[in-house]
Amino acid sequence: MALKYSRQREAIKEFLCTRKDHPTADVVYANVSRQYPNISLGTVYRNLTLLADMGEIRRLHLGDGQDHFDADTSEHYHFICQKCGRVMDLQMESIEKINDLAGVGFDGQIAGHITYFYGVCGECSTQKQQ
Amino acid sequence: MALKYSRQREAIKEFLCTRKDHPTADVVYANVSRQYPNISLGTVYRNLTLLADMGEIRRLHLGDGQDHFDADTSEHYHFICQKCGRVMDLQMESIEKINDLAGVGFDGQIAGHITYFYGVCGECSTQKQQ
DNA sequence: TTCCTTGCAAATCGTTTGCATAATG
DNA sequence: CATTATGCAAACGATTTGCAAGGAA
């Protein structure tokens, strides 16, 4: 169960840190493949899962069928553009208090929430529709 | 493109209306199978998708790998118990205003949000741990 | 040398789809 | 009769896993 160093895991983590667009596993694979042409998709998945379990990265279930990964583990929210599919970070004040609102009259413990916002991003909304 | 009646679709919708625990497709299948032993899983999926597209039911992506379905299409929030996996409704005041908070300083249009809460449900938290 | 990690391929799991047949309008 | 819906099985896409070989401690 002790963790051993692996250059592949290192490269995956490093790649994720360079990106703020929350790539999917296959995007990670495509990019890390340039540095390690023999790396396998299985290894990418294994390490993404490992890193997420260790809390070094965050795994996002956005409901689009693929998981997205984010090297930024600080508390923040995401926005998904319904036109281009882009996933972007939001800088917004904390909405932690919605946990309390959810707890009112609820017979159980609210530990947290998952929230993401959707709509049309700035770039897409200034585009002429084709 | 015109919709024709189907007893299977009717049964699926009716079954969903009797449940407030947000069943998955295979649970729907297992139950409707009792009434229509020959119904196929494909038909269940097709009709769940159809009903969701028509807005008669709601499809929930909760990040647990399976989609859940809810006949209650009114605006409300869900709670997922991290111990037993149960999905329950929350009666809480609207938190629509988080859309505005998200929009502050954001260069795009926030159309809405998806939020669900997690924690330990009342039943699980009063249970002695095994 | 121990045991974690890899690459590869096969397996899983949830969901979708093609097709010939059955049911609806 | 025209067309939609069904059952069945095969296809799919994302992710996981078994295994023998490679690499780190």
PDB file of C-alpha atoms (C1' of nucleotides) in Angstrom:
ATOM      1  CA  MET A   1       0.000   0.000   0.000  1.00  0.00           C
ATOM      2  CA  ALA A   2       3.022   2.296   0.203  1.00  0.00           C
ATOM      3  CA  LEU A   3       3.179   4.648  -2.708  1.00  0.00           C
ATOM      4  CA  LYS A   4       6.170   4.459  -5.007  1.00  0.00           C
ATOM      5  CA  TYR A   5       7.354   7.130  -7.329  1.00  0.00           C
ATOM      6  CA  SER A   6       6.356   6.908 -10.962  1.00  0.00           C
ATOM      7  CA  ARG A   7       7.386   9.297 -13.695  1.00  0.00           C
ATOM      8  CA  GLN A   8       4.081   8.737 -15.418  1.00  0.00           C
ATOM      9  CA  ARG A   9       2.100   9.854 -12.390  1.00  0.00           C
ATOM     10  CA  GLU A  10       4.379  12.843 -12.080  1.00  0.00           C
ATOM     11  CA  ALA A  11       3.818  13.797 -15.704  1.00  0.00           C
ATOM     12  CA  ILE A  12       0.054  13.443 -15.354  1.00  0.00           C
ATOM     13  CA  LYS A  13      -0.007  15.684 -12.311  1.00  0.00           C
ATOM     14  CA  GLU A  14       2.274  18.208 -13.981  1.00  0.00           C
ATOM     15  CA  PHE A  15       0.184  18.284 -17.101  1.00  0.00           C
ATOM     16  CA  LEU A  16      -2.975  18.873 -15.127  1.00  0.00           C
ATOM     17  CA  CYS A  17      -1.313  21.766 -13.343  1.00  0.00           C
ATOM     18  CA  THR A  18      -0.636  23.522 -16.625  1.00  0.00           C
ATOM     19  CA  ARG A  19      -4.295  23.434 -17.604  1.00  0.00           C
ATOM     20  CA  LYS A  20      -7.209  25.282 -16.192  1.00  0.00           C
ATOM     21  CA  ASP A  21      -9.799  23.845 -18.575  1.00  0.00           C
ATOM     22  CA  HIS A  22     -10.559  20.669 -16.603  1.00  0.00           C
ATOM     23  CA  PRO A  23      -9.557  18.033 -19.146  1.00  0.00           C
ATOM     24  CA  THR A  24     -10.999  14.548 -19.423  1.00  0.00           C
ATOM     25  CA  ALA A  25      -8.935  11.381 -19.059  1.00  0.00           C
ATOM     26  CA  ASP A  26      -8.449  10.938 -22.777  1.00  0.00           C
ATOM     27  CA  VAL A  27      -7.213  14.508 -23.158  1.00  0.00           C
ATOM     28  CA  VAL A  28      -4.708  13.850 -20.398  1.00  0.00           C
ATOM     29  CA  TYR A  29      -3.744  10.663 -22.180  1.00  0.00           C
ATOM     30  CA  ALA A  30      -3.307  12.390 -25.536  1.00  0.00           C
ATOM     31  CA  ASN A  31      -1.037  15.006 -24.026  1.00  0.00           C
ATOM     32  CA  VAL A  32       1.057  12.902 -21.699  1.00  0.00           C
ATOM     33  CA  SER A  33       1.529  10.493 -24.604  1.00  0.00           C
ATOM     34  CA  ARG A  34       3.711  13.081 -26.279  1.00  0.00           C
ATOM     35  CA  GLN A  35       6.169  12.796 -23.432  1.00  0.00           C
ATOM     36  CA  TYR A  36       5.675   9.076 -22.814  1.00  0.00           C
ATOM     37  CA  PRO A  37       4.573   7.532 -26.093  1.00  0.00           C
ATOM     38  CA  ASN A  38       4.108   4.127 -24.488  1.00  0.00           C
ATOM     39  CA  ILE A  39       1.896   5.183 -21.642  1.00  0.00           C
ATOM     40  CA  SER A  40      -1.426   3.414 -21.637  1.00  0.00           C
ATOM     41  CA  LEU A  41      -4.870   4.788 -21.054  1.00  0.00           C
ATOM     42  CA  GLY A  42      -5.229   2.386 -18.150  1.00  0.00           C
ATOM     43  CA  THR A  43      -2.255   3.956 -16.429  1.00  0.00           C
ATOM     44  CA  VAL A  44      -3.736   7.383 -16.911  1.00  0.00           C
ATOM     45  CA  TYR A  45      -6.994   6.292 -15.349  1.00  0.00           C
ATOM     46  CA  ARG A  46      -5.238   4.517 -12.511  1.00  0.00           C
ATOM     47  CA  ASN A  47      -3.183   7.564 -11.649  1.00  0.00           C
ATOM     48  CA  LEU A  48      -6.003  10.024 -11.992  1.00  0.00           C
ATOM     49  CA  THR A  49      -7.980   7.915  -9.561  1.00  0.00           C
ATOM     50  CA  LEU A  50      -4.999   7.657  -7.253  1.00  0.00           C
ATOM     51  CA  LEU A  51      -4.338  11.380  -7.292  1.00  0.00           C
ATOM     52  CA  ALA A  52      -7.996  12.131  -6.710  1.00  0.00           C
ATOM     53  CA  ASP A  53      -8.156   9.706  -3.785  1.00  0.00           C
ATOM     54  CA  MET A  54      -5.086  11.360  -2.268  1.00  0.00           C
ATOM     55  CA  GLY A  55      -6.780  14.718  -2.674  1.00  0.00           C
ATOM     56  CA  GLU A  56      -4.096  16.064  -4.982  1.00  0.00           C
ATOM     57  CA  ILE A  57      -6.561  16.651  -7.760  1.00  0.00           C
ATOM     58  CA  ARG A  58     -10.314  16.874  -7.999  1.00  0.00           C
ATOM     59  CA  ARG A  59     -12.593  14.722 -10.087  1.00  0.00           C
ATOM     60  CA  LEU A  60     -15.655  16.435 -11.510  1.00  0.00           C
ATOM     61  CA  HIS A  61     -18.851  14.665 -12.494  1.00  0.00           C
ATOM     62  CA  LEU A  62     -20.497  17.168 -14.763  1.00  0.00           C
ATOM     63  CA  GLY A  63     -23.139  14.934 -16.224  1.00  0.00           C
ATOM     64  CA  ASP A  64     -21.710  14.956 -19.733  1.00  0.00           C
ATOM     65  CA  GLY A  65     -20.673  11.321 -19.645  1.00  0.00           C
ATOM     66  CA  GLN A  66     -17.003  11.872 -18.995  1.00  0.00           C
ATOM     67  CA  ASP A  67     -15.237  12.767 -15.797  1.00  0.00           C
ATOM     68  CA  HIS A  68     -13.169  15.934 -15.780  1.00  0.00           C
ATOM     69  CA  PHE A  69     -10.095  16.554 -13.672  1.00  0.00           C
ATOM     70  CA  ASP A  70      -8.882  19.686 -11.984  1.00  0.00           C
ATOM     71  CA  ALA A  71      -5.515  20.267 -10.356  1.00  0.00           C
ATOM     72  CA  ASP A  72      -6.982  23.163  -8.412  1.00  0.00           C
ATOM     73  CA  THR A  73      -8.320  21.612  -5.233  1.00  0.00           C
ATOM     74  CA  SER A  74      -9.227  24.862  -3.554  1.00  0.00           C
ATOM     75  CA  GLU A  75     -12.900  25.495  -2.981  1.00  0.00           C
ATOM     76  CA  HIS A  76     -14.364  27.028  -6.082  1.00  0.00           C
ATOM     77  CA  TYR A  77     -17.259  26.569  -8.455  1.00  0.00           C
ATOM     78  CA  HIS A  78     -17.529  25.655 -12.092  1.00  0.00           C
ATOM     79  CA  PHE A  79     -19.469  26.921 -15.041  1.00  0.00           C
ATOM     80  CA  ILE A  80     -20.277  24.772 -18.074  1.00  0.00           C
ATOM     81  CA  CYS A  81     -21.081  26.486 -21.340  1.00  0.00           C
ATOM     82  CA  GLN A  82     -24.068  24.864 -22.995  1.00  0.00           C
ATOM     83  CA  LYS A  83     -22.856  25.930 -26.420  1.00  0.00           C
ATOM     84  CA  CYS A  84     -19.179  25.076 -26.527  1.00  0.00           C
ATOM     85  CA  GLY A  85     -18.984  22.703 -23.589  1.00  0.00           C
ATOM     86  CA  ARG A  86     -16.141  24.573 -21.998  1.00  0.00           C
ATOM     87  CA  VAL A  87     -15.736  24.213 -18.251  1.00  0.00           C
ATOM     88  CA  MET A  88     -14.512  27.329 -16.519  1.00  0.00           C
ATOM     89  CA  ASP A  89     -13.768  28.431 -12.985  1.00  0.00           C
ATOM     90  CA  LEU A  90     -15.941  30.965 -11.248  1.00  0.00           C
ATOM     91  CA  GLN A  91     -14.589  33.443  -8.769  1.00  0.00           C
ATOM     92  CA  MET A  92     -17.520  33.914  -6.520  1.00  0.00           C
ATOM     93  CA  GLU A  93     -18.117  34.399  -2.862  1.00  0.00           C
ATOM     94  CA  SER A  94     -18.717  31.333  -0.759  1.00  0.00           C
ATOM     95  CA  ILE A  95     -22.195  29.867  -0.771  1.00  0.00           C
ATOM     96  CA  GLU A  96     -21.479  27.480   2.076  1.00  0.00           C
ATOM     97  CA  LYS A  97     -24.542  28.756   3.856  1.00  0.00           C
ATOM     98  CA  ILE A  98     -26.762  26.799   1.483  1.00  0.00           C
ATOM     99  CA  ASN A  99     -25.767  23.782   3.560  1.00  0.00           C
ATOM    100  CA  ASP A 100     -27.519  25.333   6.522  1.00  0.00           C
ATOM    101  CA  LEU A 101     -30.544  26.170   4.441  1.00  0.00           C
ATOM    102  CA  ALA A 102     -30.685  22.567   3.287  1.00  0.00           C
ATOM    103  CA  GLY A 103     -30.426  21.360   6.866  1.00  0.00           C
ATOM    104  CA  VAL A 104     -33.472  23.257   8.101  1.00  0.00           C
ATOM    105  CA  GLY A 105     -36.117  20.690   8.917  1.00  0.00           C
ATOM    106  CA  PHE A 106     -33.994  17.866   7.564  1.00  0.00           C
ATOM    107  CA  ASP A 107     -33.446  14.872   9.747  1.00  0.00           C
ATOM    108  CA  GLY A 108     -29.798  14.128   8.960  1.00  0.00           C
ATOM    109  CA  GLN A 109     -26.406  15.738   8.604  1.00  0.00           C
ATOM    110  CA  ILE A 110     -25.570  17.883   5.599  1.00  0.00           C
ATOM    111  CA  ALA A 111     -21.844  17.480   5.061  1.00  0.00           C
ATOM    112  CA  GLY A 112     -21.547  19.487   1.872  1.00  0.00           C
ATOM    113  CA  HIS A 113     -22.862  20.093  -1.586  1.00  0.00           C
ATOM    114  CA  ILE A 114     -21.902  19.791  -5.198  1.00  0.00           C
ATOM    115  CA  THR A 115     -22.883  22.724  -7.349  1.00  0.00           C
ATOM    116  CA  TYR A 116     -22.153  23.743 -10.853  1.00  0.00           C
ATOM    117  CA  PHE A 117     -23.577  26.477 -12.985  1.00  0.00           C
ATOM    118  CA  TYR A 118     -24.498  26.400 -16.627  1.00  0.00           C
ATOM    119  CA  GLY A 119     -25.414  28.888 -19.301  1.00  0.00           C
ATOM    120  CA  VAL A 120     -23.633  30.528 -22.197  1.00  0.00           C
ATOM    121  CA  CYS A 121     -20.081  31.729 -21.815  1.00  0.00           C
ATOM    122  CA  GLY A 122     -18.905  35.207 -22.736  1.00  0.00           C
ATOM    123  CA  GLU A 123     -17.239  34.110 -25.907  1.00  0.00           C
ATOM    124  CA  CYS A 124     -20.213  32.156 -27.196  1.00  0.00           C
ATOM    125  CA  SER A 125     -22.742  34.865 -26.408  1.00  0.00           C
ATOM    126  CA  THR A 126     -20.904  37.535 -28.411  1.00  0.00           C
ATOM    127  CA  GLN A 127     -20.723  35.253 -31.428  1.00  0.00           C
ATOM    128  CA  LYS A 128     -23.074  35.665 -34.341  1.00  0.00           C
ATOM    129  CA  GLN A 129     -25.204  32.578 -34.620  1.00  0.00           C
ATOM    130  CA  GLN A 130     -24.475  30.567 -37.721  1.00  0.00           C
TER     131      GLN A 130
ATOM    132  CA  MET B   1     -42.352  12.318 -34.861  1.00  0.00           C
ATOM    133  CA  ALA B   2     -45.858  12.166 -33.491  1.00  0.00           C
ATOM    134  CA  LEU B   3     -46.068  10.349 -30.233  1.00  0.00           C
ATOM    135  CA  LYS B   4     -48.160   7.217 -30.061  1.00  0.00           C
ATOM    136  CA  TYR B   5     -49.561   5.674 -26.956  1.00  0.00           C
ATOM    137  CA  SER B   6     -47.746   2.750 -25.430  1.00  0.00           C
ATOM    138  CA  ARG B   7     -48.804   0.804 -22.396  1.00  0.00           C
ATOM    139  CA  GLN B   8     -45.176   0.250 -21.481  1.00  0.00           C
ATOM    140  CA  ARG B   9     -44.484   3.960 -21.334  1.00  0.00           C
ATOM    141  CA  GLU B  10     -47.603   4.429 -19.291  1.00  0.00           C
ATOM    142  CA  ALA B  11     -46.509   1.766 -16.836  1.00  0.00           C
ATOM    143  CA  ILE B  12     -43.042   3.286 -16.515  1.00  0.00           C
ATOM    144  CA  LYS B  13     -44.458   6.700 -15.794  1.00  0.00           C
ATOM    145  CA  GLU B  14     -46.948   5.289 -13.337  1.00  0.00           C
ATOM    146  CA  PHE B  15     -44.314   3.293 -11.532  1.00  0.00           C
ATOM    147  CA  LEU B  16     -42.115   6.358 -11.186  1.00  0.00           C
ATOM    148  CA  CYS B  17     -45.001   8.302  -9.725  1.00  0.00           C
ATOM    149  CA  THR B  18     -45.383   5.768  -6.950  1.00  0.00           C
ATOM    150  CA  ARG B  19     -41.782   6.140  -5.868  1.00  0.00           C
ATOM    151  CA  LYS B  20     -40.071   9.024  -4.221  1.00  0.00           C
ATOM    152  CA  ASP B  21     -36.669   7.381  -3.961  1.00  0.00           C
ATOM    153  CA  HIS B  22     -35.390   8.301  -7.433  1.00  0.00           C
ATOM    154  CA  PRO B  23     -34.842   4.841  -8.903  1.00  0.00           C
ATOM    155  CA  THR B  24     -32.342   3.957 -11.598  1.00  0.00           C
ATOM    156  CA  ALA B  25     -33.274   2.485 -14.973  1.00  0.00           C
ATOM    157  CA  ASP B  26     -32.662  -1.079 -13.899  1.00  0.00           C
ATOM    158  CA  VAL B  27     -34.869  -0.660 -10.845  1.00  0.00           C
ATOM    159  CA  VAL B  28     -37.611   0.655 -13.094  1.00  0.00           C
ATOM    160  CA  TYR B  29     -37.040  -2.301 -15.376  1.00  0.00           C
ATOM    161  CA  ALA B  30     -37.171  -4.820 -12.531  1.00  0.00           C
ATOM    162  CA  ASN B  31     -40.461  -3.421 -11.311  1.00  0.00           C
ATOM    163  CA  VAL B  32     -42.266  -2.819 -14.566  1.00  0.00           C
ATOM    164  CA  SER B  33     -41.204  -6.328 -15.570  1.00  0.00           C
ATOM    165  CA  ARG B  34     -43.632  -7.682 -13.041  1.00  0.00           C
ATOM    166  CA  GLN B  35     -46.491  -6.151 -14.973  1.00  0.00           C
ATOM    167  CA  TYR B  36     -44.972  -6.662 -18.425  1.00  0.00           C
ATOM    168  CA  PRO B  37     -42.684  -9.671 -18.200  1.00  0.00           C
ATOM    169  CA  ASN B  38     -41.536  -9.239 -21.793  1.00  0.00           C
ATOM    170  CA  ILE B  39     -40.538  -5.608 -21.575  1.00  0.00           C
ATOM    171  CA  SER B  40     -36.929  -5.036 -22.479  1.00  0.00           C
ATOM    172  CA  LEU B  41     -34.367  -2.857 -20.792  1.00  0.00           C
ATOM    173  CA  GLY B  42     -33.982  -1.000 -24.067  1.00  0.00           C
ATOM    174  CA  THR B  43     -37.622  -0.018 -24.006  1.00  0.00           C
ATOM    175  CA  VAL B  44     -37.256   1.221 -20.465  1.00  0.00           C
ATOM    176  CA  TYR B  45     -34.302   3.381 -21.424  1.00  0.00           C
ATOM    177  CA  ARG B  46     -36.009   4.641 -24.545  1.00  0.00           C
ATOM    178  CA  ASN B  47     -39.081   5.689 -22.628  1.00  0.00           C
ATOM    179  CA  LEU B  48     -37.225   7.196 -19.714  1.00  0.00           C
ATOM    180  CA  THR B  49     -35.309   9.322 -22.216  1.00  0.00           C
ATOM    181  CA  LEU B  50     -38.505  10.212 -24.008  1.00  0.00           C
ATOM    182  CA  LEU B  51     -40.322  11.189 -20.833  1.00  0.00           C
ATOM    183  CA  ALA B  52     -37.347  13.220 -19.668  1.00  0.00           C
ATOM    184  CA  ASP B  53     -37.130  15.028 -23.002  1.00  0.00           C
ATOM    185  CA  MET B  54     -40.821  15.849 -22.799  1.00  0.00           C
ATOM    186  CA  GLY B  55     -40.274  17.199 -19.327  1.00  0.00           C
ATOM    187  CA  GLU B  56     -42.602  14.694 -17.708  1.00  0.00           C
ATOM    188  CA  ILE B  57     -39.884  13.302 -15.510  1.00  0.00           C
ATOM    189  CA  ARG B  58     -36.476  14.490 -14.445  1.00  0.00           C
ATOM    190  CA  ARG B  59     -33.164  12.719 -15.003  1.00  0.00           C
ATOM    191  CA  LEU B  60     -30.594  13.121 -12.257  1.00  0.00           C
ATOM    192  CA  HIS B  61     -26.844  12.772 -12.723  1.00  0.00           C
ATOM    193  CA  LEU B  62     -25.643  12.208  -9.206  1.00  0.00           C
ATOM    194  CA  GLY B  63     -22.136  11.110  -9.979  1.00  0.00           C
ATOM    195  CA  ASP B  64     -22.623   7.541  -8.828  1.00  0.00           C
ATOM    196  CA  GLY B  65     -22.386   6.065 -12.284  1.00  0.00           C
ATOM    197  CA  GLN B  66     -26.071   5.553 -12.873  1.00  0.00           C
ATOM    198  CA  ASP B  67     -28.750   8.004 -13.796  1.00  0.00           C
ATOM    199  CA  HIS B  68     -31.670   8.361 -11.443  1.00  0.00           C
ATOM    200  CA  PHE B  69     -35.196   9.343 -12.407  1.00  0.00           C
ATOM    201  CA  ASP B  70     -37.726  11.435 -10.597  1.00  0.00           C
ATOM    202  CA  ALA B  71     -41.381  11.891 -11.446  1.00  0.00           C
ATOM    203  CA  ASP B  72     -41.450  15.067  -9.390  1.00  0.00           C
ATOM    204  CA  THR B  73     -40.455  17.793 -11.814  1.00  0.00           C
ATOM    205  CA  SER B  74     -41.076  20.666  -9.457  1.00  0.00           C
ATOM    206  CA  GLU B  75     -38.049  22.647  -8.382  1.00  0.00           C
ATOM    207  CA  HIS B  76     -36.495  20.959  -5.417  1.00  0.00           C
ATOM    208  CA  TYR B  77     -33.124  19.714  -4.228  1.00  0.00           C
ATOM    209  CA  HIS B  78     -31.741  16.304  -3.433  1.00  0.00           C
ATOM    210  CA  PHE B  79     -29.708  14.803  -0.671  1.00  0.00           C
ATOM    211  CA  ILE B  80     -27.542  11.703  -1.123  1.00  0.00           C
ATOM    212  CA  CYS B  81     -26.628   9.668   1.936  1.00  0.00           C
ATOM    213  CA  GLN B  82     -22.984   8.716   1.839  1.00  0.00           C
ATOM    214  CA  LYS B  83     -23.652   5.630   3.925  1.00  0.00           C
ATOM    215  CA  CYS B  84     -26.684   3.991   2.414  1.00  0.00           C
ATOM    216  CA  GLY B  85     -26.748   5.737  -0.932  1.00  0.00           C
ATOM    217  CA  ARG B  86     -30.357   6.763  -0.564  1.00  0.00           C
ATOM    218  CA  VAL B  87     -31.463   9.800  -2.524  1.00  0.00           C
ATOM    219  CA  MET B  88     -34.027  11.931  -0.775  1.00  0.00           C
ATOM    220  CA  ASP B  89     -35.888  15.153  -1.431  1.00  0.00           C
ATOM    221  CA  LEU B  90     -35.161  18.277   0.545  1.00  0.00           C
ATOM    222  CA  GLN B  91     -37.811  20.794   1.414  1.00  0.00           C
ATOM    223  CA  MET B  92     -35.798  23.952   1.495  1.00  0.00           C
ATOM    224  CA  GLU B  93     -36.241  27.518   0.512  1.00  0.00           C
ATOM    225  CA  SER B  94     -35.137  28.571  -2.937  1.00  0.00           C
ATOM    226  CA  ILE B  95     -31.465  29.253  -3.446  1.00  0.00           C
ATOM    227  CA  GLU B  96     -31.951  30.720  -6.897  1.00  0.00           C
ATOM    228  CA  LYS B  97     -29.972  33.742  -5.834  1.00  0.00           C
ATOM    229  CA  ILE B  98     -26.748  31.778  -6.066  1.00  0.00           C
ATOM    230  CA  ASN B  99     -27.098  32.271  -9.806  1.00  0.00           C
ATOM    231  CA  ASP B 100     -26.688  35.994  -9.281  1.00  0.00           C
ATOM    232  CA  LEU B 101     -23.736  35.459  -6.991  1.00  0.00           C
ATOM    233  CA  ALA B 102     -22.121  33.310  -9.653  1.00  0.00           C
ATOM    234  CA  GLY B 103     -22.719  35.972 -12.256  1.00  0.00           C
ATOM    235  CA  VAL B 104     -20.873  38.712 -10.404  1.00  0.00           C
ATOM    236  CA  GLY B 105     -17.763  39.478 -12.385  1.00  0.00           C
ATOM    237  CA  PHE B 106     -18.433  36.643 -14.777  1.00  0.00           C
ATOM    238  CA  ASP B 107     -18.390  37.388 -18.448  1.00  0.00           C
ATOM    239  CA  GLY B 108     -21.285  35.225 -19.626  1.00  0.00           C
ATOM    240  CA  GLN B 109     -24.851  34.283 -18.830  1.00  0.00           C
ATOM    241  CA  ILE B 110     -25.709  32.066 -15.904  1.00  0.00           C
ATOM    242  CA  ALA B 111     -28.840  30.189 -16.872  1.00  0.00           C
ATOM    243  CA  GLY B 112     -29.072  27.937 -13.870  1.00  0.00           C
ATOM    244  CA  HIS B 113     -27.352  25.560 -11.562  1.00  0.00           C
ATOM    245  CA  ILE B 114     -27.300  21.948 -10.534  1.00  0.00           C
ATOM    246  CA  THR B 115     -26.913  21.357  -6.829  1.00  0.00           C
ATOM    247  CA  TYR B 116     -27.161  18.360  -4.631  1.00  0.00           C
ATOM    248  CA  PHE B 117     -26.284  17.879  -1.019  1.00  0.00           C
ATOM    249  CA  TYR B 118     -24.597  14.963   0.641  1.00  0.00           C
ATOM    250  CA  GLY B 119     -23.969  13.744   4.148  1.00  0.00           C
ATOM    251  CA  VAL B 120     -25.479  11.125   6.409  1.00  0.00           C
ATOM    252  CA  CYS B 121     -29.210  10.632   6.519  1.00  0.00           C
ATOM    253  CA  GLY B 122     -31.225  10.571   9.725  1.00  0.00           C
ATOM    254  CA  GLU B 123     -31.671   6.845   9.710  1.00  0.00           C
ATOM    255  CA  CYS B 124     -27.974   6.099   9.177  1.00  0.00           C
ATOM    256  CA  SER B 125     -26.765   8.552  11.779  1.00  0.00           C
ATOM    257  CA  THR B 126     -28.866   7.038  14.554  1.00  0.00           C
ATOM    258  CA  GLN B 127     -27.601   3.579  13.743  1.00  0.00           C
ATOM    259  CA  LYS B 128     -24.918   1.924  15.810  1.00  0.00           C
ATOM    260  CA  GLN B 129     -21.876   1.479  13.636  1.00  0.00           C
ATOM    261  CA  GLN B 130     -21.173  -2.164  12.900  1.00  0.00           C
TER     262      GLN B 130
ATOM    263  C1'  DT C   1      14.422  -8.878  -3.448  1.00  0.00           C
ATOM    264  C1'  DT C   2      10.036  -7.073  -2.338  1.00  0.00           C
ATOM    265  C1'  DC C   3       6.142  -5.066  -3.914  1.00  0.00           C
ATOM    266  C1'  DC C   4       4.280  -1.115  -6.429  1.00  0.00           C
ATOM    267  C1'  DT C   5       3.529   0.336 -11.248  1.00  0.00           C
ATOM    268  C1'  DT C   6       3.190  -0.344 -16.001  1.00  0.00           C
ATOM    269  C1'  DG C   7       1.430  -1.705 -20.724  1.00  0.00           C
ATOM    270  C1'  DC C   8      -1.620  -4.441 -22.906  1.00  0.00           C
ATOM    271  C1'  DA C   9      -5.818  -6.514 -23.681  1.00  0.00           C
ATOM    272  C1'  DA C  10      -9.892  -8.238 -22.088  1.00  0.00           C
ATOM    273  C1'  DA C  11     -13.715  -7.314 -19.152  1.00  0.00           C
ATOM    274  C1'  DT C  12     -17.406  -4.396 -17.002  1.00  0.00           C
ATOM    275  C1'  DC C  13     -21.072  -1.352 -16.623  1.00  0.00           C
ATOM    276  C1'  DG C  14     -24.535   1.727 -17.980  1.00  0.00           C
ATOM    277  C1'  DT C  15     -26.723   3.112 -21.958  1.00  0.00           C
ATOM    278  C1'  DT C  16     -27.782   3.319 -26.949  1.00  0.00           C
ATOM    279  C1'  DT C  17     -28.968   1.467 -31.377  1.00  0.00           C
ATOM    280  C1'  DG C  18     -30.227  -1.526 -35.695  1.00  0.00           C
ATOM    281  C1'  DC C  19     -33.541  -4.388 -37.182  1.00  0.00           C
ATOM    282  C1'  DA C  20     -37.566  -7.180 -37.997  1.00  0.00           C
ATOM    283  C1'  DT C  21     -42.081  -7.525 -35.849  1.00  0.00           C
ATOM    284  C1'  DA C  22     -46.101  -5.785 -33.220  1.00  0.00           C
ATOM    285  C1'  DA C  23     -49.192  -2.104 -31.910  1.00  0.00           C
ATOM    286  C1'  DT C  24     -51.331   2.498 -32.543  1.00  0.00           C
ATOM    287  C1'  DG C  25     -53.869   6.089 -35.102  1.00  0.00           C
TER     288       DG C  25
ATOM    289  C1'  DC D   1     -52.046   1.829 -44.270  1.00  0.00           C
ATOM    290  C1'  DA D   2     -48.551   4.795 -42.457  1.00  0.00           C
ATOM    291  C1'  DT D   3     -45.813   5.246 -38.745  1.00  0.00           C
ATOM    292  C1'  DT D   4     -44.308   4.738 -34.033  1.00  0.00           C
ATOM    293  C1'  DA D   5     -43.014   1.434 -30.391  1.00  0.00           C
ATOM    294  C1'  DT D   6     -41.248  -3.011 -29.014  1.00  0.00           C
ATOM    295  C1'  DG D   7     -38.062  -6.981 -27.952  1.00  0.00           C
ATOM    296  C1'  DC D   8     -33.877  -8.756 -28.792  1.00  0.00           C
ATOM    297  C1'  DA D   9     -29.174  -8.653 -29.332  1.00  0.00           C
ATOM    298  C1'  DA D  10     -25.329  -6.411 -30.783  1.00  0.00           C
ATOM    299  C1'  DA D  11     -22.764  -2.089 -30.379  1.00  0.00           C
ATOM    300  C1'  DC D  12     -20.921   1.708 -27.677  1.00  0.00           C
ATOM    301  C1'  DG D  13     -18.105   4.720 -24.781  1.00  0.00           C
ATOM    302  C1'  DA D  14     -16.036   5.439 -20.503  1.00  0.00           C
ATOM    303  C1'  DT D  15     -13.703   3.236 -17.023  1.00  0.00           C
ATOM    304  C1'  DT D  16     -11.765  -0.796 -14.577  1.00  0.00           C
ATOM    305  C1'  DT D  17      -9.141  -4.917 -14.062  1.00  0.00           C
ATOM    306  C1'  DG D  18      -6.051  -9.341 -14.553  1.00  0.00           C
ATOM    307  C1'  DC D  19      -1.722 -10.471 -15.636  1.00  0.00           C
ATOM    308  C1'  DA D  20       3.101 -10.876 -16.764  1.00  0.00           C
ATOM    309  C1'  DA D  21       6.982  -7.849 -17.101  1.00  0.00           C
ATOM    310  C1'  DG D  22       9.474  -3.512 -15.555  1.00  0.00           C
ATOM    311  C1'  DG D  23      11.034  -0.176 -12.034  1.00  0.00           C
ATOM    312  C1'  DA D  24      11.492   1.860  -7.338  1.00  0.00           C
ATOM    313  C1'  DA D  25      12.846   1.249  -2.444  1.00  0.00           C
TER     314       DA D  25
END
